PDB file of C-alpha atoms in Angstrom:
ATOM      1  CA  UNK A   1     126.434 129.936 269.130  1.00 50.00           C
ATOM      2  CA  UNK A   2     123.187 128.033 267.960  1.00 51.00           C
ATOM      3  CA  UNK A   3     123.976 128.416 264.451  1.00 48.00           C
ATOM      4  CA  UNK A   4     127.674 127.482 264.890  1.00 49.00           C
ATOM      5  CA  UNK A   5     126.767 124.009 266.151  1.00 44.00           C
ATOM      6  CA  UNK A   6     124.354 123.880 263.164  1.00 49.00           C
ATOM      7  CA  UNK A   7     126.645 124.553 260.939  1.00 46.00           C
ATOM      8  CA  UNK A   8     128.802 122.198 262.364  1.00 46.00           C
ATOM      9  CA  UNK A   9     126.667 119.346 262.463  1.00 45.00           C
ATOM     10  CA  UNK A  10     125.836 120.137 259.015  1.00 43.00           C
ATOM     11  CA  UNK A  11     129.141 119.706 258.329  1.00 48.00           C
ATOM     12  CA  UNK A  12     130.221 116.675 259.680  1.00 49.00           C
ATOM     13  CA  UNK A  13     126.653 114.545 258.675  1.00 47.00           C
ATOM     14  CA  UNK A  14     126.032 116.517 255.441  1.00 49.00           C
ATOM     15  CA  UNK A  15     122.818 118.370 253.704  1.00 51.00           C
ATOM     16  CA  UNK A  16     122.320 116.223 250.956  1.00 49.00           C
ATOM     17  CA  UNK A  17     121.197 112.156 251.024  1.00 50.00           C
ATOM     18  CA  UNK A  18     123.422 110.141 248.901  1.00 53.00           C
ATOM     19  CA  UNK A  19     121.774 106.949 246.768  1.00 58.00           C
ATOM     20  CA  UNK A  20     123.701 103.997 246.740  1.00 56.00           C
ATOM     21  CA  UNK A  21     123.871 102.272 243.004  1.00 54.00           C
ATOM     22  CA  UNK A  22     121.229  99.903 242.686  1.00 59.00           C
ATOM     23  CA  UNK A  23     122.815  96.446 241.423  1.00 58.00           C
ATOM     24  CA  UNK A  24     121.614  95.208 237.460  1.00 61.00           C
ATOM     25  CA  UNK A  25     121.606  92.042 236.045  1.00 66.00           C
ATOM     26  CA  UNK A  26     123.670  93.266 233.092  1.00 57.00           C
ATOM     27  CA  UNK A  27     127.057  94.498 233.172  1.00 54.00           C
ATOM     28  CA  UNK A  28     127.849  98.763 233.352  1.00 64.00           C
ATOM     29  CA  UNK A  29     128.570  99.942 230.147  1.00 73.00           C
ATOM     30  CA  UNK A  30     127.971  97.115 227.838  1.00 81.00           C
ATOM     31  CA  UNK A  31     126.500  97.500 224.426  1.00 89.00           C
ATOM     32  CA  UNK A  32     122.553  96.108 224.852  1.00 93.00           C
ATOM     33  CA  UNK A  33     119.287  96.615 222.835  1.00 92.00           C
ATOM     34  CA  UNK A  34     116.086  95.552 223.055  1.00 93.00           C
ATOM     35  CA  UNK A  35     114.152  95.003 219.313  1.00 91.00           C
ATOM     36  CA  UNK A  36     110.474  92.796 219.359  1.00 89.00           C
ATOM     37  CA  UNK A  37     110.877  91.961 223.009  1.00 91.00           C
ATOM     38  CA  UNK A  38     114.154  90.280 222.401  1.00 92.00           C
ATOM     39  CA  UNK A  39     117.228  91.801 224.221  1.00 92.00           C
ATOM     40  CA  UNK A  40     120.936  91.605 223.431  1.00 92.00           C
ATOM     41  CA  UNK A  41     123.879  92.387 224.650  1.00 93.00           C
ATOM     42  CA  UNK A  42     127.353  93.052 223.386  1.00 91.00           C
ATOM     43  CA  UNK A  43     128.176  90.718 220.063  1.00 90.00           C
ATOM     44  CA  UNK A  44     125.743  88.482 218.886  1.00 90.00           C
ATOM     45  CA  UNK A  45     127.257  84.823 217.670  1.00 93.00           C
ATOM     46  CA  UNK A  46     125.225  84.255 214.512  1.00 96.00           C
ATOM     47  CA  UNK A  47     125.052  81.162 212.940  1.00 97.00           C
ATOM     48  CA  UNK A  48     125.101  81.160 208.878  1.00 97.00           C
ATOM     49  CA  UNK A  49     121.576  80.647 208.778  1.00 97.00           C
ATOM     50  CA  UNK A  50     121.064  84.305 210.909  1.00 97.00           C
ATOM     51  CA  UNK A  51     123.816  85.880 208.978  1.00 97.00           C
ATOM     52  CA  UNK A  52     121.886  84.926 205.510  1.00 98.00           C
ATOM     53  CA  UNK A  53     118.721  86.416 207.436  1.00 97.00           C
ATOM     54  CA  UNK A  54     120.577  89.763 208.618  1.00 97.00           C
ATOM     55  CA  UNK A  55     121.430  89.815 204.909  1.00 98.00           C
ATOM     56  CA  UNK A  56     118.396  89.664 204.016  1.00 98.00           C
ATOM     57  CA  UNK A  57     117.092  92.201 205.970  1.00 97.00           C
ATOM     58  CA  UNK A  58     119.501  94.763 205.854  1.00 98.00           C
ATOM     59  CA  UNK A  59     118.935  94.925 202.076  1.00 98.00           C
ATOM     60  CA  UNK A  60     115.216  95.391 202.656  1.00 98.00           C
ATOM     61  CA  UNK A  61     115.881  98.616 205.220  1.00 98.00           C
ATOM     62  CA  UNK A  62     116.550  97.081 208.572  1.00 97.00           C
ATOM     63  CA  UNK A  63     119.814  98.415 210.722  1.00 96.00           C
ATOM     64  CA  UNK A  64     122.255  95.992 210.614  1.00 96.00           C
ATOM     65  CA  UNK A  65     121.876  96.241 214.952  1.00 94.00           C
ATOM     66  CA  UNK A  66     118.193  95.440 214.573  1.00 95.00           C
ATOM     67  CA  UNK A  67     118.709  92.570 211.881  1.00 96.00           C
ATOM     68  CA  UNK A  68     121.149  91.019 214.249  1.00 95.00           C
ATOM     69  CA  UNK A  69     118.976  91.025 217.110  1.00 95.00           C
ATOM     70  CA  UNK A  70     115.886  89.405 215.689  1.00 94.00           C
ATOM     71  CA  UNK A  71     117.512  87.092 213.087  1.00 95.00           C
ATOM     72  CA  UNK A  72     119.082  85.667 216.459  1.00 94.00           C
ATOM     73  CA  UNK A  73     115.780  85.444 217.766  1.00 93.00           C
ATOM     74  CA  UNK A  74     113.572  84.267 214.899  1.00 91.00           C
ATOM     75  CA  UNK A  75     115.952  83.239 212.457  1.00 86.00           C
TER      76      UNK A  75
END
Protein backbone atom coordinates (compact mmCIF):
# COMPACT_ATOMS: atom_id res chain seq x y z
CA UNK A 1 0.00 0.00 0.00
CA UNK A 2 3.04 2.29 1.04
CA UNK A 3 4.60 2.05 -2.22
CA UNK A 4 1.32 2.58 -4.14
CA UNK A 5 0.86 6.04 -2.63
CA UNK A 6 4.55 6.59 -3.52
CA UNK A 7 4.19 5.84 -6.67
CA UNK A 8 1.35 7.88 -6.89
CA UNK A 9 2.63 10.91 -5.53
CA UNK A 10 5.47 10.43 -7.75
CA UNK A 11 3.24 10.57 -10.31
CA UNK A 12 1.22 13.39 -9.94
CA UNK A 13 4.39 15.92 -8.58
CA UNK A 14 7.07 14.23 -10.73
CA UNK A 15 10.87 12.81 -10.13
CA UNK A 16 12.68 15.17 -12.02
CA UNK A 17 13.04 19.31 -11.32
CA UNK A 18 12.35 21.23 -14.38
CA UNK A 19 14.57 24.70 -15.10
CA UNK A 20 12.73 27.44 -16.33
CA UNK A 21 14.66 29.37 -19.41
CA UNK A 22 16.65 32.00 -18.08
CA UNK A 23 15.77 35.36 -20.08
CA UNK A 24 18.98 36.96 -22.50
CA UNK A 25 19.48 40.19 -23.65
CA UNK A 26 19.79 38.96 -27.23
CA UNK A 27 17.23 37.39 -29.23
CA UNK A 28 17.00 33.07 -29.52
CA UNK A 29 18.52 32.03 -32.48
CA UNK A 30 20.06 35.04 -33.98
CA UNK A 31 23.33 35.02 -35.78
CA UNK A 32 26.01 36.76 -33.04
CA UNK A 33 29.86 36.71 -32.64
CA UNK A 34 32.12 38.07 -30.52
CA UNK A 35 35.85 39.04 -32.30
CA UNK A 36 38.45 41.59 -30.04
CA UNK A 37 35.82 42.15 -27.41
CA UNK A 38 33.42 43.54 -29.91
CA UNK A 39 30.08 41.61 -30.33
CA UNK A 40 27.62 41.48 -33.23
CA UNK A 41 24.66 40.34 -34.05
CA UNK A 42 22.78 39.42 -37.17
CA UNK A 43 23.88 41.86 -40.32
CA UNK A 44 26.24 44.40 -39.79
CA UNK A 45 25.37 47.96 -41.72
CA UNK A 46 28.82 48.92 -42.99
CA UNK A 47 29.55 52.11 -44.16
CA UNK A 48 31.98 52.36 -47.40
CA UNK A 49 34.75 53.23 -45.33
CA UNK A 50 34.28 49.51 -43.29
CA UNK A 51 33.48 47.79 -46.49
CA UNK A 52 36.99 49.15 -48.06
CA UNK A 53 38.48 47.86 -44.59
CA UNK A 54 36.69 44.28 -44.75
CA UNK A 55 38.28 44.38 -48.21
CA UNK A 56 41.19 44.88 -47.06
CA UNK A 57 41.32 42.37 -44.69
CA UNK A 58 39.80 39.60 -46.23
CA UNK A 59 42.56 39.73 -48.87
CA UNK A 60 45.18 39.60 -46.13
CA UNK A 61 43.48 36.17 -44.48
CA UNK A 62 40.74 37.42 -42.25
CA UNK A 63 37.02 35.63 -42.53
CA UNK A 64 34.89 37.80 -44.13
CA UNK A 65 32.58 37.32 -40.46
CA UNK A 66 35.61 38.50 -38.52
CA UNK A 67 36.50 41.47 -41.00
CA UNK A 68 32.97 42.62 -40.63
CA UNK A 69 32.93 42.65 -37.04
CA UNK A 70 36.04 44.66 -36.29
CA UNK A 71 36.07 46.96 -39.37
CA UNK A 72 32.62 48.00 -37.68
CA UNK A 73 34.39 48.47 -34.63
CA UNK A 74 37.73 50.04 -35.56
CA UNK A 75 37.23 50.98 -38.96
Amino acid sequence: MTGALIAAVVGITGTGSAIAAQPSDRPARQDCRTYSSVTECGEPQLNEKQRACVTAATQQGMTERRAKVECRAFA
